[in-house]
PDB file of C-alpha atoms in Angstrom:
ATOM      1  CA  UNK O 219     -10.470  14.663 -46.716  1.00 87.00           C
ATOM      2  CA  UNK O 220     -12.071  15.088 -43.332  1.00 96.00           C
ATOM      3  CA  UNK O 221     -11.239  13.209 -40.168  1.00 97.00           C
ATOM      4  CA  UNK O 222     -13.831  11.674 -37.556  1.00 98.00           C
ATOM      5  CA  UNK O 223     -13.114  11.569 -33.756  1.00 98.00           C
ATOM      6  CA  UNK O 224     -15.424  10.118 -31.278  1.00 98.00           C
ATOM      7  CA  UNK O 225     -15.005  10.457 -27.502  1.00 96.00           C
ATOM      8  CA  UNK O 226     -16.844   7.811 -25.553  1.00 95.00           C
ATOM      9  CA  UNK O 227     -17.595   8.982 -21.967  1.00 90.00           C
ATOM     10  CA  UNK O 228     -19.886   7.530 -19.038  1.00 86.00           C
ATOM     11  CA  UNK O 229     -22.770   9.876 -19.874  1.00 90.00           C
ATOM     12  CA  UNK O 230     -22.253  10.932 -23.341  1.00 93.00           C
ATOM     13  CA  UNK O 231     -20.923  10.001 -26.745  1.00 96.00           C
ATOM     14  CA  UNK O 232     -19.446  13.034 -28.718  1.00 97.00           C
ATOM     15  CA  UNK O 233     -18.540  12.841 -32.311  1.00 97.00           C
ATOM     16  CA  UNK O 234     -16.446  15.531 -33.951  1.00 98.00           C
ATOM     17  CA  UNK O 235     -15.764  16.107 -37.768  1.00 98.00           C
ATOM     18  CA  UNK O 236     -12.315  17.782 -38.226  1.00 98.00           C
ATOM     19  CA  UNK O 237     -10.574  19.136 -41.335  1.00 96.00           C
ATOM     20  CA  UNK O 238      -7.983  17.258 -42.805  1.00 94.00           C
ATOM     21  CA  UNK O 239      -5.362  18.521 -40.560  1.00 94.00           C
ATOM     22  CA  UNK O 240      -7.255  18.204 -37.304  1.00 95.00           C
ATOM     23  CA  UNK O 241      -6.906  21.869 -36.618  1.00 93.00           C
ATOM     24  CA  UNK O 242     -10.527  22.804 -36.741  1.00 95.00           C
ATOM     25  CA  UNK O 243     -13.800  21.282 -35.583  1.00 96.00           C
ATOM     26  CA  UNK O 244     -16.276  21.522 -38.612  1.00 97.00           C
ATOM     27  CA  UNK O 245     -19.300  19.788 -36.710  1.00 97.00           C
ATOM     28  CA  UNK O 246     -20.325  18.200 -33.313  1.00 97.00           C
ATOM     29  CA  UNK O 247     -23.044  15.625 -32.527  1.00 97.00           C
ATOM     30  CA  UNK O 248     -23.656  14.289 -28.861  1.00 97.00           C
ATOM     31  CA  UNK O 249     -25.820  11.458 -27.864  1.00 97.00           C
ATOM     32  CA  UNK O 250     -26.254   9.841 -24.443  1.00 96.00           C
ATOM     33  CA  UNK O 251     -24.196   6.870 -23.776  1.00 95.00           C
ATOM     34  CA  UNK O 252     -26.161   3.640 -23.429  1.00 95.00           C
ATOM     35  CA  UNK O 253     -25.171   1.654 -20.323  1.00 92.00           C
ATOM     36  CA  UNK O 254     -27.558  -1.300 -20.363  1.00 94.00           C
ATOM     37  CA  UNK O 255     -25.642  -3.561 -22.755  1.00 96.00           C
ATOM     38  CA  UNK O 256     -22.789  -3.808 -25.075  1.00 96.00           C
ATOM     39  CA  UNK O 257     -25.203  -4.291 -28.032  1.00 97.00           C
ATOM     40  CA  UNK O 258     -26.971  -0.901 -27.201  1.00 97.00           C
ATOM     41  CA  UNK O 259     -23.560   0.762 -26.960  1.00 97.00           C
ATOM     42  CA  UNK O 260     -22.311  -0.630 -30.323  1.00 97.00           C
ATOM     43  CA  UNK O 261     -25.705   0.698 -31.982  1.00 97.00           C
ATOM     44  CA  UNK O 262     -25.006   3.985 -30.745  1.00 97.00           C
ATOM     45  CA  UNK O 263     -21.414   4.015 -31.814  1.00 97.00           C
ATOM     46  CA  UNK O 264     -22.479   2.792 -35.212  1.00 97.00           C
ATOM     47  CA  UNK O 265     -25.008   5.641 -35.371  1.00 97.00           C
ATOM     48  CA  UNK O 266     -22.279   8.209 -34.813  1.00 97.00           C
ATOM     49  CA  UNK O 267     -20.018   6.678 -37.271  1.00 97.00           C
ATOM     50  CA  UNK O 268     -22.985   7.047 -39.840  1.00 97.00           C
ATOM     51  CA  UNK O 269     -23.378  10.735 -38.718  1.00 98.00           C
ATOM     52  CA  UNK O 270     -19.660  11.436 -39.371  1.00 97.00           C
ATOM     53  CA  UNK O 271     -19.685   9.965 -42.795  1.00 96.00           C
ATOM     54  CA  UNK O 272     -22.835  11.694 -43.807  1.00 96.00           C
ATOM     55  CA  UNK O 273     -21.707  15.137 -42.323  1.00 96.00           C
ATOM     56  CA  UNK O 274     -18.249  14.644 -43.988  1.00 95.00           C
ATOM     57  CA  UNK O 275     -19.384  13.287 -47.314  1.00 93.00           C
ATOM     58  CA  UNK O 276     -18.126   9.887 -47.343  1.00 93.00           C
ATOM     59  CA  UNK O 277     -15.753   7.405 -45.648  1.00 94.00           C
ATOM     60  CA  UNK O 278     -12.897   8.803 -43.664  1.00 96.00           C
ATOM     61  CA  UNK O 279     -10.378   8.037 -40.966  1.00 97.00           C
ATOM     62  CA  UNK O 280     -12.205   7.684 -37.767  1.00 98.00           C
ATOM     63  CA  UNK O 281     -10.865   7.157 -34.207  1.00 98.00           C
ATOM     64  CA  UNK O 282     -12.539   6.321 -30.878  1.00 98.00           C
ATOM     65  CA  UNK O 283     -11.310   7.555 -27.560  1.00 96.00           C
ATOM     66  CA  UNK O 284     -12.409   5.336 -24.611  1.00 95.00           C
ATOM     67  CA  UNK O 285     -11.630   5.347 -20.907  1.00 89.00           C
ATOM     68  CA  UNK O 286     -10.074   2.092 -19.658  1.00 87.00           C
ATOM     69  CA  UNK O 287      -7.524  -0.529 -21.108  1.00 89.00           C
ATOM     70  CA  UNK O 288      -7.376  -1.482 -24.712  1.00 92.00           C
ATOM     71  CA  UNK O 289      -5.145  -4.697 -24.834  1.00 92.00           C
ATOM     72  CA  UNK O 290      -2.859  -3.852 -27.789  1.00 90.00           C
ATOM     73  CA  UNK O 291      -2.498  -7.635 -28.721  1.00 89.00           C
ATOM     74  CA  UNK O 292      -6.181  -8.874 -28.503  1.00 92.00           C
ATOM     75  CA  UNK O 293      -7.958  -5.488 -28.830  1.00 92.00           C
ATOM     76  CA  UNK O 294     -10.208  -6.483 -25.915  1.00 94.00           C
ATOM     77  CA  UNK O 295     -11.179  -3.377 -23.760  1.00 91.00           C
ATOM     78  CA  UNK O 296     -11.546  -3.272 -19.837  1.00 88.00           C
ATOM     79  CA  UNK O 297     -13.733  -0.155 -18.567  1.00 84.00           C
ATOM     80  CA  UNK O 298     -15.088   0.499 -15.225  1.00 76.00           C
ATOM     81  CA  UNK O 299     -18.176   2.513 -16.180  1.00 79.00           C
ATOM     82  CA  UNK O 300     -18.997   1.203 -19.590  1.00 89.00           C
ATOM     83  CA  UNK O 301     -20.652  -1.972 -20.838  1.00 92.00           C
ATOM     84  CA  UNK O 302     -17.596  -2.816 -23.182  1.00 92.00           C
ATOM     85  CA  UNK O 303     -15.394  -4.826 -20.891  1.00 91.00           C
ATOM     86  CA  UNK O 304     -14.387  -8.096 -22.473  1.00 94.00           C
ATOM     87  CA  UNK O 305     -15.086  -6.980 -25.888  1.00 95.00           C
ATOM     88  CA  UNK O 306     -12.743  -6.419 -28.840  1.00 95.00           C
ATOM     89  CA  UNK O 307     -14.410  -3.008 -29.660  1.00 95.00           C
ATOM     90  CA  UNK O 308     -12.607  -2.215 -32.714  1.00 95.00           C
ATOM     91  CA  UNK O 309     -13.312  -5.586 -34.268  1.00 95.00           C
ATOM     92  CA  UNK O 310     -16.972  -5.427 -33.344  1.00 97.00           C
ATOM     93  CA  UNK O 311     -17.362  -1.971 -34.885  1.00 96.00           C
ATOM     94  CA  UNK O 312     -15.857  -3.008 -38.046  1.00 95.00           C
ATOM     95  CA  UNK O 313     -18.371  -5.786 -38.344  1.00 96.00           C
ATOM     96  CA  UNK O 314     -21.189  -3.345 -37.651  1.00 96.00           C
ATOM     97  CA  UNK O 315     -20.187  -0.623 -39.878  1.00 95.00           C
ATOM     98  CA  UNK O 316     -18.000  -1.975 -42.312  1.00 94.00           C
ATOM     99  CA  UNK O 317     -15.294   0.355 -41.594  1.00 92.00           C
ATOM    100  CA  UNK O 318     -11.930   0.262 -39.726  1.00 94.00           C
ATOM    101  CA  UNK O 319     -12.164   2.329 -36.601  1.00 96.00           C
ATOM    102  CA  UNK O 320      -8.946   3.016 -34.507  1.00 96.00           C
ATOM    103  CA  UNK O 321      -9.526   2.703 -30.807  1.00 96.00           C
ATOM    104  CA  UNK O 322      -7.433   3.881 -28.182  1.00 95.00           C
ATOM    105  CA  UNK O 323      -7.461   4.924 -24.407  1.00 95.00           C
ATOM    106  CA  UNK O 324      -8.692   8.341 -23.829  1.00 95.00           C
ATOM    107  CA  UNK O 325      -5.656   9.649 -21.797  1.00 96.00           C
ATOM    108  CA  UNK O 326      -3.308   8.387 -24.605  1.00 97.00           C
ATOM    109  CA  UNK O 327      -5.625  10.256 -27.204  1.00 97.00           C
ATOM    110  CA  UNK O 328      -5.477  13.405 -25.244  1.00 98.00           C
ATOM    111  CA  UNK O 329      -1.586  13.193 -24.937  1.00 98.00           C
ATOM    112  CA  UNK O 330      -1.195  12.442 -28.737  1.00 98.00           C
ATOM    113  CA  UNK O 331      -3.376  15.241 -29.595  1.00 98.00           C
ATOM    114  CA  UNK O 332      -1.387  17.752 -27.265  1.00 98.00           C
ATOM    115  CA  UNK O 333       2.018  16.347 -28.624  1.00 98.00           C
ATOM    116  CA  UNK O 334       0.858  16.902 -32.166  1.00 97.00           C
ATOM    117  CA  UNK O 335       0.032  20.526 -32.660  1.00 96.00           C
ATOM    118  CA  UNK O 336      -0.971  21.257 -28.963  1.00 97.00           C
ATOM    119  CA  UNK O 337       0.588  22.361 -25.928  1.00 97.00           C
ATOM    120  CA  UNK O 338       3.116  19.440 -26.125  1.00 97.00           C
ATOM    121  CA  UNK O 339       4.470  20.392 -29.518  1.00 95.00           C
ATOM    122  CA  UNK O 340       8.121  20.111 -29.592  1.00 95.00           C
ATOM    123  CA  UNK O 341       8.458  17.941 -26.353  1.00 97.00           C
ATOM    124  CA  UNK O 342      10.519  14.807 -26.762  1.00 97.00           C
ATOM    125  CA  UNK O 343       8.732  12.989 -23.903  1.00 97.00           C
ATOM    126  CA  UNK O 344       5.256  14.334 -23.132  1.00 98.00           C
ATOM    127  CA  UNK O 345       2.839  13.187 -20.338  1.00 98.00           C
ATOM    128  CA  UNK O 346      -0.760  14.347 -20.448  1.00 98.00           C
ATOM    129  CA  UNK O 347      -2.264  14.399 -17.008  1.00 98.00           C
ATOM    130  CA  UNK O 348      -6.021  14.828 -16.940  1.00 96.00           C
ATOM    131  CA  UNK O 349      -7.520  15.829 -13.593  1.00 96.00           C
ATOM    132  CA  UNK O 350     -11.414  15.957 -13.663  1.00 93.00           C
ATOM    133  CA  UNK O 351     -13.978  13.526 -12.080  1.00 89.00           C
ATOM    134  CA  UNK O 352     -11.002  11.191 -12.118  1.00 91.00           C
ATOM    135  CA  UNK O 353      -7.183  11.229 -12.490  1.00 94.00           C
ATOM    136  CA  UNK O 354      -5.372   9.737 -15.413  1.00 94.00           C
ATOM    137  CA  UNK O 355      -2.488  10.274 -17.679  1.00 97.00           C
ATOM    138  CA  UNK O 356      -1.025   9.307 -21.070  1.00 97.00           C
ATOM    139  CA  UNK O 357       2.382   9.259 -22.620  1.00 97.00           C
ATOM    140  CA  UNK O 358       3.983  10.333 -26.012  1.00 97.00           C
ATOM    141  CA  UNK O 359       7.569   9.761 -26.962  1.00 97.00           C
ATOM    142  CA  UNK O 360       8.794  11.776 -29.839  1.00 96.00           C
ATOM    143  CA  UNK O 361       5.231  12.537 -30.627  1.00 95.00           C
ATOM    144  CA  UNK O 362       4.301   8.770 -30.931  1.00 96.00           C
ATOM    145  CA  UNK O 363       2.266   6.314 -28.593  1.00 96.00           C
ATOM    146  CA  UNK O 364       4.628   3.804 -27.197  1.00 95.00           C
ATOM    147  CA  UNK O 365       3.725   0.232 -26.631  1.00 91.00           C
ATOM    148  CA  UNK O 366       2.245  -0.491 -23.252  1.00 90.00           C
ATOM    149  CA  UNK O 367       1.919  -3.982 -22.042  1.00 90.00           C
ATOM    150  CA  UNK O 368      -1.715  -4.929 -21.431  1.00 87.00           C
ATOM    151  CA  UNK O 369      -2.783  -1.410 -22.817  1.00 89.00           C
ATOM    152  CA  UNK O 370      -2.128   0.244 -19.494  1.00 88.00           C
ATOM    153  CA  UNK O 371      -1.885   3.963 -19.670  1.00 88.00           C
ATOM    154  CA  UNK O 372      -0.045   6.178 -17.066  1.00 93.00           C
ATOM    155  CA  UNK O 373      -2.543   4.961 -14.343  1.00 92.00           C
ATOM    156  CA  UNK O 374      -1.263   7.686 -11.915  1.00 94.00           C
ATOM    157  CA  UNK O 375      -4.540   8.032 -10.173  1.00 94.00           C
ATOM    158  CA  UNK O 376      -4.363   4.641  -8.784  1.00 93.00           C
ATOM    159  CA  UNK O 377      -0.931   5.036  -7.106  1.00 94.00           C
ATOM    160  CA  UNK O 378      -1.061   5.707  -3.388  1.00 95.00           C
ATOM    161  CA  UNK O 379      -0.266   8.980  -1.838  1.00 96.00           C
ATOM    162  CA  UNK O 380       2.557   8.784   0.442  1.00 94.00           C
ATOM    163  CA  UNK O 381       2.277   8.271   4.176  1.00 94.00           C
ATOM    164  CA  UNK O 382       4.243  11.437   4.767  1.00 94.00           C
ATOM    165  CA  UNK O 383       2.006  13.600   2.542  1.00 95.00           C
ATOM    166  CA  UNK O 384      -1.172  12.359   4.372  1.00 95.00           C
ATOM    167  CA  UNK O 385       0.373  12.765   7.811  1.00 96.00           C
ATOM    168  CA  UNK O 386       1.531  16.264   6.884  1.00 95.00           C
ATOM    169  CA  UNK O 387      -2.077  17.385   6.415  1.00 95.00           C
ATOM    170  CA  UNK O 388      -3.586  15.047   9.017  1.00 95.00           C
ATOM    171  CA  UNK O 389      -5.924  13.383   6.356  1.00 96.00           C
ATOM    172  CA  UNK O 390      -7.654   9.976   6.734  1.00 94.00           C
ATOM    173  CA  UNK O 391      -6.834   7.041   4.532  1.00 95.00           C
ATOM    174  CA  UNK O 392      -9.894   6.850   2.056  1.00 93.00           C
ATOM    175  CA  UNK O 393     -11.016   3.989   0.075  1.00 93.00           C
ATOM    176  CA  UNK O 394     -11.030   4.288  -3.758  1.00 90.00           C
ATOM    177  CA  UNK O 395     -13.620   3.133  -5.987  1.00 84.00           C
ATOM    178  CA  UNK O 396     -10.961   0.688  -7.534  1.00 85.00           C
ATOM    179  CA  UNK O 397     -10.872  -1.232  -4.147  1.00 87.00           C
ATOM    180  CA  UNK O 398      -7.500   0.159  -2.816  1.00 92.00           C
ATOM    181  CA  UNK O 399      -6.888   2.706  -0.183  1.00 94.00           C
ATOM    182  CA  UNK O 400      -5.193   6.159  -0.394  1.00 95.00           C
ATOM    183  CA  UNK O 401      -5.336   6.491  -4.073  1.00 95.00           C
ATOM    184  CA  UNK O 402      -4.224   9.751  -5.700  1.00 96.00           C
ATOM    185  CA  UNK O 403      -7.604  10.076  -7.453  1.00 94.00           C
ATOM    186  CA  UNK O 404      -9.589   9.769  -4.127  1.00 95.00           C
ATOM    187  CA  UNK O 405      -7.960  13.027  -2.890  1.00 96.00           C
ATOM    188  CA  UNK O 406      -6.847  15.082  -6.160  1.00 97.00           C
ATOM    189  CA  UNK O 407      -9.981  14.551  -8.515  1.00 95.00           C
ATOM    190  CA  UNK O 408     -12.804  17.038  -8.470  1.00 95.00           C
ATOM    191  CA  UNK O 409     -14.752  15.102  -5.891  1.00 94.00           C
ATOM    192  CA  UNK O 410     -11.713  14.624  -3.819  1.00 95.00           C
ATOM    193  CA  UNK O 411     -11.090  18.440  -3.674  1.00 96.00           C
ATOM    194  CA  UNK O 412     -14.688  18.947  -2.661  1.00 96.00           C
ATOM    195  CA  UNK O 413     -14.136  16.531   0.132  1.00 94.00           C
ATOM    196  CA  UNK O 414     -11.064  18.383   1.264  1.00 95.00           C
ATOM    197  CA  UNK O 415     -13.127  21.497   1.478  1.00 95.00           C
ATOM    198  CA  UNK O 416     -15.600  19.648   3.650  1.00 95.00           C
ATOM    199  CA  UNK O 417     -12.837  18.400   5.903  1.00 94.00           C
ATOM    200  CA  UNK O 418     -11.349  21.900   6.290  1.00 94.00           C
ATOM    201  CA  UNK O 419     -14.134  24.364   5.848  1.00 94.00           C
ATOM    202  CA  UNK O 420     -17.138  22.335   6.874  1.00 93.00           C
ATOM    203  CA  UNK O 421     -18.592  22.778   3.374  1.00 91.00           C
ATOM    204  CA  UNK O 422     -18.303  20.473   0.232  1.00 87.00           C
ATOM    205  CA  UNK O 423     -17.678  23.248  -2.055  1.00 92.00           C
ATOM    206  CA  UNK O 424     -17.200  22.651  -5.805  1.00 93.00           C
ATOM    207  CA  UNK O 425     -13.532  23.274  -7.230  1.00 93.00           C
ATOM    208  CA  UNK O 426     -14.877  26.244  -9.057  1.00 93.00           C
ATOM    209  CA  UNK O 427     -16.596  27.764  -5.807  1.00 94.00           C
ATOM    210  CA  UNK O 428     -13.349  27.015  -3.882  1.00 93.00           C
ATOM    211  CA  UNK O 429     -11.109  28.771  -6.272  1.00 92.00           C
ATOM    212  CA  UNK O 430     -13.585  31.875  -6.294  1.00 94.00           C
ATOM    213  CA  UNK O 431     -13.473  32.079  -2.607  1.00 93.00           C
ATOM    214  CA  UNK O 432     -10.419  34.456  -1.975  1.00 93.00           C
ATOM    215  CA  UNK O 433     -10.353  33.801   1.913  1.00 94.00           C
ATOM    216  CA  UNK O 434      -7.229  32.535   3.397  1.00 95.00           C
ATOM    217  CA  UNK O 435      -8.875  29.300   4.587  1.00 95.00           C
ATOM    218  CA  UNK O 436     -10.182  28.533   1.035  1.00 94.00           C
ATOM    219  CA  UNK O 437      -6.876  29.203  -0.531  1.00 94.00           C
ATOM    220  CA  UNK O 438      -5.268  26.941   2.059  1.00 96.00           C
ATOM    221  CA  UNK O 439      -7.374  24.126   0.818  1.00 96.00           C
ATOM    222  CA  UNK O 440      -6.070  24.775  -2.694  1.00 96.00           C
ATOM    223  CA  UNK O 441      -2.520  24.726  -1.498  1.00 96.00           C
ATOM    224  CA  UNK O 442      -3.180  21.287   0.382  1.00 97.00           C
ATOM    225  CA  UNK O 443      -4.771  19.936  -2.852  1.00 98.00           C
ATOM    226  CA  UNK O 444      -1.680  21.109  -4.909  1.00 97.00           C
ATOM    227  CA  UNK O 445       0.626  19.388  -2.204  1.00 97.00           C
ATOM    228  CA  UNK O 446      -1.175  16.239  -2.659  1.00 97.00           C
ATOM    229  CA  UNK O 447      -1.201  16.506  -6.507  1.00 97.00           C
ATOM    230  CA  UNK O 448       2.690  17.035  -6.337  1.00 96.00           C
ATOM    231  CA  UNK O 449       2.911  13.462  -5.239  1.00 95.00           C
ATOM    232  CA  UNK O 450       1.499  12.370  -8.682  1.00 95.00           C
ATOM    233  CA  UNK O 451       3.709  14.802 -10.512  1.00 97.00           C
ATOM    234  CA  UNK O 452       6.835  13.726  -8.694  1.00 95.00           C
ATOM    235  CA  UNK O 453       6.003  10.066  -9.394  1.00 95.00           C
ATOM    236  CA  UNK O 454       5.686  11.039 -13.017  1.00 96.00           C
ATOM    237  CA  UNK O 455       8.979  12.920 -12.984  1.00 95.00           C
ATOM    238  CA  UNK O 456      11.131  10.158 -11.389  1.00 93.00           C
ATOM    239  CA  UNK O 457       9.668   7.295 -13.416  1.00 94.00           C
ATOM    240  CA  UNK O 458       8.940   8.753 -16.842  1.00 95.00           C
ATOM    241  CA  UNK O 459      11.163  11.855 -16.847  1.00 95.00           C
ATOM    242  CA  UNK O 460       8.948  13.896 -19.163  1.00 97.00           C
ATOM    243  CA  UNK O 461      10.218  17.219 -20.544  1.00 96.00           C
ATOM    244  CA  UNK O 462       6.511  18.479 -20.453  1.00 98.00           C
ATOM    245  CA  UNK O 463       3.459  17.771 -18.523  1.00 98.00           C
ATOM    246  CA  UNK O 464       0.178  18.924 -20.206  1.00 98.00           C
ATOM    247  CA  UNK O 465      -2.860  19.465 -17.821  1.00 98.00           C
ATOM    248  CA  UNK O 466      -6.357  18.541 -19.016  1.00 97.00           C
ATOM    249  CA  UNK O 467      -9.719  18.120 -17.353  1.00 95.00           C
ATOM    250  CA  UNK O 468     -11.952  20.376 -15.571  1.00 93.00           C
ATOM    251  CA  UNK O 469      -9.485  21.297 -12.639  1.00 96.00           C
ATOM    252  CA  UNK O 470      -6.814  22.349 -15.132  1.00 96.00           C
ATOM    253  CA  UNK O 471      -9.120  25.368 -15.788  1.00 94.00           C
ATOM    254  CA  UNK O 472      -8.809  26.546 -12.160  1.00 94.00           C
ATOM    255  CA  UNK O 473      -7.049  29.891 -12.169  1.00 93.00           C
ATOM    256  CA  UNK O 474      -3.164  29.543 -12.165  1.00 93.00           C
ATOM    257  CA  UNK O 475      -3.398  25.920 -11.957  1.00 96.00           C
ATOM    258  CA  UNK O 476      -0.307  25.042 -13.809  1.00 97.00           C
ATOM    259  CA  UNK O 477       1.704  27.709 -11.779  1.00 97.00           C
ATOM    260  CA  UNK O 478       0.344  26.421  -8.493  1.00 96.00           C
ATOM    261  CA  UNK O 479       1.301  22.692  -9.449  1.00 97.00           C
ATOM    262  CA  UNK O 480       4.745  23.890 -10.681  1.00 96.00           C
ATOM    263  CA  UNK O 481       5.423  25.508  -7.372  1.00 96.00           C
ATOM    264  CA  UNK O 482       4.335  22.348  -5.454  1.00 96.00           C
ATOM    265  CA  UNK O 483       6.477  20.106  -7.468  1.00 95.00           C
ATOM    266  CA  UNK O 484       9.447  22.338  -6.909  1.00 93.00           C
ATOM    267  CA  UNK O 485       9.292  21.592  -3.221  1.00 91.00           C
ATOM    268  CA  UNK O 486       9.768  17.846  -3.878  1.00 85.00           C
ATOM    269  CA  UNK O 487      13.098  16.023  -3.628  1.00 72.00           C
ATOM    270  CA  UNK O 488      15.868  15.545  -6.264  1.00 70.00           C
ATOM    271  CA  UNK O 489      16.560  19.345  -6.465  1.00 70.00           C
ATOM    272  CA  UNK O 490      19.301  18.934  -8.998  1.00 79.00           C
ATOM    273  CA  UNK O 491      17.209  17.118 -11.492  1.00 83.00           C
ATOM    274  CA  UNK O 492      15.562  19.179 -14.336  1.00 89.00           C
ATOM    275  CA  UNK O 493      11.864  19.789 -13.739  1.00 92.00           C
ATOM    276  CA  UNK O 494       9.191  19.058 -16.443  1.00 96.00           C
ATOM    277  CA  UNK O 495       7.587  22.198 -17.827  1.00 97.00           C
ATOM    278  CA  UNK O 496       3.819  22.191 -16.492  1.00 98.00           C
ATOM    279  CA  UNK O 497       1.499  23.718 -19.186  1.00 98.00           C
ATOM    280  CA  UNK O 498      -2.309  23.722 -19.702  1.00 98.00           C
ATOM    281  CA  UNK O 499      -3.745  21.933 -22.757  1.00 98.00           C
ATOM    282  CA  UNK O 500      -4.374  23.862 -25.912  1.00 97.00           C
ATOM    283  CA  UNK O 501      -7.260  21.882 -27.206  1.00 96.00           C
ATOM    284  CA  UNK O 502      -8.966  21.221 -23.983  1.00 92.00           C
ATOM    285  CA  UNK O 503     -12.066  18.948 -24.138  1.00 90.00           C
ATOM    286  CA  UNK O 504     -11.533  18.549 -27.821  1.00 95.00           C
ATOM    287  CA  UNK O 505      -8.277  16.718 -27.374  1.00 96.00           C
ATOM    288  CA  UNK O 506      -9.513  13.092 -26.894  1.00 95.00           C
ATOM    289  CA  UNK O 507     -11.592  13.176 -30.103  1.00 97.00           C
ATOM    290  CA  UNK O 508      -8.829  15.067 -31.960  1.00 98.00           C
ATOM    291  CA  UNK O 509      -6.143  12.705 -30.828  1.00 98.00           C
ATOM    292  CA  UNK O 510      -8.385   9.655 -31.987  1.00 98.00           C
ATOM    293  CA  UNK O 511      -8.827  11.248 -35.311  1.00 98.00           C
ATOM    294  CA  UNK O 512      -5.098  11.929 -35.704  1.00 98.00           C
ATOM    295  CA  UNK O 513      -4.137   8.308 -34.844  1.00 97.00           C
ATOM    296  CA  UNK O 514      -6.898   7.072 -37.178  1.00 96.00           C
ATOM    297  CA  UNK O 515      -5.320   9.190 -40.033  1.00 95.00           C
ATOM    298  CA  UNK O 516      -1.904   7.797 -39.383  1.00 93.00           C
ATOM    299  CA  UNK O 517      -3.141   4.249 -39.246  1.00 87.00           C
ATOM    300  CA  UNK O 518      -4.850   4.796 -42.781  1.00 81.00           C
ATOM    301  CA  UNK O 519      -1.601   6.222 -44.045  1.00 71.00           C
ATOM    302  CA  UNK O 520       0.351   3.094 -42.756  1.00 65.00           C
ATOM    303  CA  UNK O 521      -2.347   0.733 -44.272  1.00 64.00           C
ATOM    304  CA  UNK O 522      -2.323   2.448 -47.588  1.00 54.00           C
TER     305      UNK O 522
END
């Protein structure tokens, strides 16, 4: 048996065919994400389901990882950058393809993947923190996905940074795309780090350019960024108390990212509380599709 995982993003749909254990990618297929209508999106997703089954030699467990909230009771999705809001996407896909497709939040899929055979293996309470063009997180308890009211994941990117942290670095209160002000995502995601470089260096460097610059000024910007990110890490520690935090997304690939964030978190309060271990994802960009595929496999086992 093979497994199928689909990662639905704002610009591309990536389908991955995995071996039965989800350990190895056997084939990959990418197409642009339609953004004009739900009908176009549904047609594109149906096409990649057909591709997976053709490539894998027949029906298989297939899971879909998608940004946004999936209400666990109604199945209705809510996504900011996709034409899927208001639709029960798993139900619609089943009608369109004749196949049951497991649908879950992308951060939860990432965390499930890493908790089951990845960098979170062996953790009792694992949080997957994705820092890329946005900031989001997922949660696994004893390697399983917990129930979340309304389908919220760990929406840490839309908590506000503390006034003390902003004041310490003399930073302005910025409006976030979600409509709030001072959100973690606005400062800590990739565009936020570039904005920090613009404020401090007068140049909007990419995260990669910034990390490659060994000047004291550039490294100071990365230290500010890590201090801002520590607000999110500290919120995760004192609310969810994970024993491990797994980093994903483009910024997790910055040199010494896990060590830098570990040091920043160590400077926060509750010094007597045990700190979570901070590690980098094992499966990286593959984890969303892999986690969805593994969840689909588990759902098939339960239904059997």
